[in-house]
């Protein structure tokens, strides 16, 4: 997520080749756009708040999120085509209050199911 091509050639002689491949500023902004806006992931000290903005055709997505030395396997599932609000967060099978994923650095793998309604 650190660099991206500024342009990709369409000329048959160079099709698919990218120029300006170390265009770092745009890569950082594109990464933030995808993570913070599109997926709606926001770190708040020791919890992860979600406010996704998915296209209507998406039913679900999966994100592996690393918090220090601990990995969280997040599955965001939409119950209806236009659902955008977090209705329930299950972390390791336990319902979490406030629609957030609490984060702990215990070195274990955690699984979260986030339901949008």
PDB file of C-alpha atoms in Angstrom:
ATOM      1  CA  UNK A   1       0.000   0.000   0.000  1.00  0.00           C
ATOM      2  CA  UNK A   2       3.004   2.321  -0.159  1.00  0.00           C
ATOM      3  CA  UNK A   3       3.387   3.113  -3.854  1.00  0.00           C
ATOM      4  CA  UNK A   4       1.257   3.080  -6.978  1.00  0.00           C
ATOM      5  CA  UNK A   5       1.582   3.827 -10.652  1.00  0.00           C
ATOM      6  CA  UNK A   6       0.476   7.305 -11.668  1.00  0.00           C
ATOM      7  CA  UNK A   7      -0.459   6.109 -15.133  1.00  0.00           C
ATOM      8  CA  UNK A   8      -0.851   2.760 -16.895  1.00  0.00           C
ATOM      9  CA  UNK A   9      -0.220   2.675 -20.615  1.00  0.00           C
ATOM     10  CA  UNK A  10      -2.903   1.594 -23.101  1.00  0.00           C
ATOM     11  CA  UNK A  11      -0.674   1.789 -26.203  1.00  0.00           C
ATOM     12  CA  UNK A  12      -0.376  -1.807 -27.527  1.00  0.00           C
ATOM     13  CA  UNK A  13       3.389  -1.428 -27.613  1.00  0.00           C
ATOM     14  CA  UNK A  14       3.508  -0.853 -23.827  1.00  0.00           C
ATOM     15  CA  UNK A  15       0.076  -2.094 -22.678  1.00  0.00           C
ATOM     16  CA  UNK A  16      -0.231  -2.559 -18.937  1.00  0.00           C
ATOM     17  CA  UNK A  17       3.097  -0.985 -18.050  1.00  0.00           C
ATOM     18  CA  UNK A  18       2.959   1.686 -15.386  1.00  0.00           C
ATOM     19  CA  UNK A  19       4.860   4.922 -15.307  1.00  0.00           C
ATOM     20  CA  UNK A  20       5.783   6.932 -12.242  1.00  0.00           C
ATOM     21  CA  UNK A  21       5.721   3.715 -10.239  1.00  0.00           C
ATOM     22  CA  UNK A  22       7.069   5.296  -7.055  1.00  0.00           C
ATOM     23  CA  UNK A  23       4.351   7.890  -6.787  1.00  0.00           C
ATOM     24  CA  UNK A  24       4.110   7.611  -3.010  1.00  0.00           C
ATOM     25  CA  UNK A  25       1.767  10.462  -2.069  1.00  0.00           C
ATOM     26  CA  UNK A  26      -1.191   9.135  -4.017  1.00  0.00           C
ATOM     27  CA  UNK A  27      -0.686   5.605  -2.689  1.00  0.00           C
ATOM     28  CA  UNK A  28      -1.012   6.834   0.882  1.00  0.00           C
ATOM     29  CA  UNK A  29      -4.175   8.765   0.108  1.00  0.00           C
ATOM     30  CA  UNK A  30      -5.663   5.857  -1.862  1.00  0.00           C
ATOM     31  CA  UNK A  31      -4.930   3.519   1.068  1.00  0.00           C
ATOM     32  CA  UNK A  32      -6.638   5.885   3.526  1.00  0.00           C
ATOM     33  CA  UNK A  33      -9.598   6.311   1.171  1.00  0.00           C
ATOM     34  CA  UNK A  34     -10.132   2.556   0.965  1.00  0.00           C
ATOM     35  CA  UNK A  35      -9.567   1.756   4.644  1.00  0.00           C
ATOM     36  CA  UNK A  36     -11.095   4.756   6.378  1.00  0.00           C
ATOM     37  CA  UNK A  37     -13.860   5.814   3.996  1.00  0.00           C
ATOM     38  CA  UNK A  38     -14.864   2.856   1.842  1.00  0.00           C
ATOM     39  CA  UNK A  39     -14.434   0.176   4.535  1.00  0.00           C
ATOM     40  CA  UNK A  40     -15.113   2.690   7.300  1.00  0.00           C
ATOM     41  CA  UNK A  41     -12.446   1.406   9.710  1.00  0.00           C
ATOM     42  CA  UNK A  42     -11.389   3.916  12.367  1.00  0.00           C
ATOM     43  CA  UNK A  43      -8.973   3.191  15.180  1.00  0.00           C
ATOM     44  CA  UNK A  44     -10.011   4.877  18.446  1.00  0.00           C
ATOM     45  CA  UNK A  45      -7.240   4.144  20.974  1.00  0.00           C
ATOM     46  CA  UNK A  46      -8.137   0.520  21.871  1.00  0.00           C
ATOM     47  CA  UNK A  47     -11.224  -0.092  19.751  1.00  0.00           C
ATOM     48  CA  UNK A  48     -12.092  -0.267  16.087  1.00  0.00           C
ATOM     49  CA  UNK A  49     -15.191   1.587  14.927  1.00  0.00           C
ATOM     50  CA  UNK A  50     -16.797   0.645  11.619  1.00  0.00           C
ATOM     51  CA  UNK A  51     -18.936   2.776   9.328  1.00  0.00           C
ATOM     52  CA  UNK A  52     -18.658   1.145   5.888  1.00  0.00           C
ATOM     53  CA  UNK A  53     -19.889   2.710   2.667  1.00  0.00           C
ATOM     54  CA  UNK A  54     -20.213  -0.282   0.349  1.00  0.00           C
ATOM     55  CA  UNK A  55     -21.614  -0.261  -3.175  1.00  0.00           C
ATOM     56  CA  UNK A  56     -25.117  -1.829  -3.441  1.00  0.00           C
ATOM     57  CA  UNK A  57     -23.807  -5.015  -5.093  1.00  0.00           C
ATOM     58  CA  UNK A  58     -21.567  -6.000  -2.195  1.00  0.00           C
ATOM     59  CA  UNK A  59     -22.919  -8.574   0.249  1.00  0.00           C
ATOM     60  CA  UNK A  60     -19.821  -8.933   2.380  1.00  0.00           C
ATOM     61  CA  UNK A  61     -16.117  -8.361   2.672  1.00  0.00           C
ATOM     62  CA  UNK A  62     -13.284  -9.679   4.788  1.00  0.00           C
ATOM     63  CA  UNK A  63     -10.421  -7.725   6.318  1.00  0.00           C
ATOM     64  CA  UNK A  64      -7.500  -9.014   8.331  1.00  0.00           C
ATOM     65  CA  UNK A  65      -6.606  -6.222  10.734  1.00  0.00           C
ATOM     66  CA  UNK A  66      -3.394  -6.194  12.753  1.00  0.00           C
ATOM     67  CA  UNK A  67      -3.359  -4.453  16.132  1.00  0.00           C
ATOM     68  CA  UNK A  68       0.229  -4.519  17.390  1.00  0.00           C
ATOM     69  CA  UNK A  69       0.977  -8.274  17.627  1.00  0.00           C
ATOM     70  CA  UNK A  70      -2.637  -9.449  17.417  1.00  0.00           C
ATOM     71  CA  UNK A  71      -4.648 -10.273  14.292  1.00  0.00           C
ATOM     72  CA  UNK A  72      -8.379  -9.705  13.902  1.00  0.00           C
ATOM     73  CA  UNK A  73     -10.237 -11.508  11.133  1.00  0.00           C
ATOM     74  CA  UNK A  74     -13.157  -9.170  10.366  1.00  0.00           C
ATOM     75  CA  UNK A  75     -16.080 -10.305   8.225  1.00  0.00           C
ATOM     76  CA  UNK A  76     -18.525  -7.529   7.405  1.00  0.00           C
ATOM     77  CA  UNK A  77     -21.861  -8.915   6.224  1.00  0.00           C
ATOM     78  CA  UNK A  78     -24.778  -6.950   4.862  1.00  0.00           C
ATOM     79  CA  UNK A  79     -28.297  -8.323   5.454  1.00  0.00           C
ATOM     80  CA  UNK A  80     -30.019  -6.111   2.858  1.00  0.00           C
ATOM     81  CA  UNK A  81     -28.786  -4.540  -0.394  1.00  0.00           C
ATOM     82  CA  UNK A  82     -28.552  -0.992   0.962  1.00  0.00           C
ATOM     83  CA  UNK A  83     -27.807  -1.684   4.638  1.00  0.00           C
ATOM     84  CA  UNK A  84     -24.994   0.559   5.919  1.00  0.00           C
ATOM     85  CA  UNK A  85     -25.521   0.716   9.707  1.00  0.00           C
ATOM     86  CA  UNK A  86     -23.638  -1.588  12.067  1.00  0.00           C
ATOM     87  CA  UNK A  87     -26.368  -3.574  13.831  1.00  0.00           C
ATOM     88  CA  UNK A  88     -24.280  -6.173  15.646  1.00  0.00           C
ATOM     89  CA  UNK A  89     -20.658  -6.995  16.378  1.00  0.00           C
ATOM     90  CA  UNK A  90     -19.749 -10.518  17.454  1.00  0.00           C
ATOM     91  CA  UNK A  91     -16.165 -10.872  18.660  1.00  0.00           C
ATOM     92  CA  UNK A  92     -15.118 -14.469  19.229  1.00  0.00           C
ATOM     93  CA  UNK A  93     -18.824 -15.337  19.471  1.00  0.00           C
ATOM     94  CA  UNK A  94     -19.673 -12.655  22.061  1.00  0.00           C
ATOM     95  CA  UNK A  95     -21.923  -9.674  21.257  1.00  0.00           C
ATOM     96  CA  UNK A  96     -20.102  -6.365  21.782  1.00  0.00           C
ATOM     97  CA  UNK A  97     -21.750  -3.189  23.043  1.00  0.00           C
ATOM     98  CA  UNK A  98     -21.612   0.049  21.076  1.00  0.00           C
ATOM     99  CA  UNK A  99     -21.036  -1.518  17.663  1.00  0.00           C
ATOM    100  CA  UNK A 100     -17.241  -1.499  18.044  1.00  0.00           C
ATOM    101  CA  UNK A 101     -14.523  -4.147  18.074  1.00  0.00           C
ATOM    102  CA  UNK A 102     -12.527  -3.854  21.307  1.00  0.00           C
ATOM    103  CA  UNK A 103      -8.816  -4.400  20.668  1.00  0.00           C
ATOM    104  CA  UNK A 104      -6.373  -6.173  22.958  1.00  0.00           C
ATOM    105  CA  UNK A 105      -2.757  -7.021  22.229  1.00  0.00           C
ATOM    106  CA  UNK A 106      -2.737 -10.605  23.467  1.00  0.00           C
ATOM    107  CA  UNK A 107      -1.020 -12.231  20.473  1.00  0.00           C
ATOM    108  CA  UNK A 108      -4.069 -14.413  19.774  1.00  0.00           C
ATOM    109  CA  UNK A 109      -6.139 -14.550  16.591  1.00  0.00           C
ATOM    110  CA  UNK A 110      -9.643 -13.106  16.998  1.00  0.00           C
ATOM    111  CA  UNK A 111     -12.675 -13.411  14.741  1.00  0.00           C
ATOM    112  CA  UNK A 112     -15.305 -10.708  14.399  1.00  0.00           C
ATOM    113  CA  UNK A 113     -18.575 -10.851  12.496  1.00  0.00           C
ATOM    114  CA  UNK A 114     -20.033  -7.419  11.825  1.00  0.00           C
ATOM    115  CA  UNK A 115     -23.644  -7.337  10.612  1.00  0.00           C
ATOM    116  CA  UNK A 116     -25.039  -4.354   8.731  1.00  0.00           C
ATOM    117  CA  UNK A 117     -28.787  -3.654   8.675  1.00  0.00           C
TER     118      UNK A 117
END
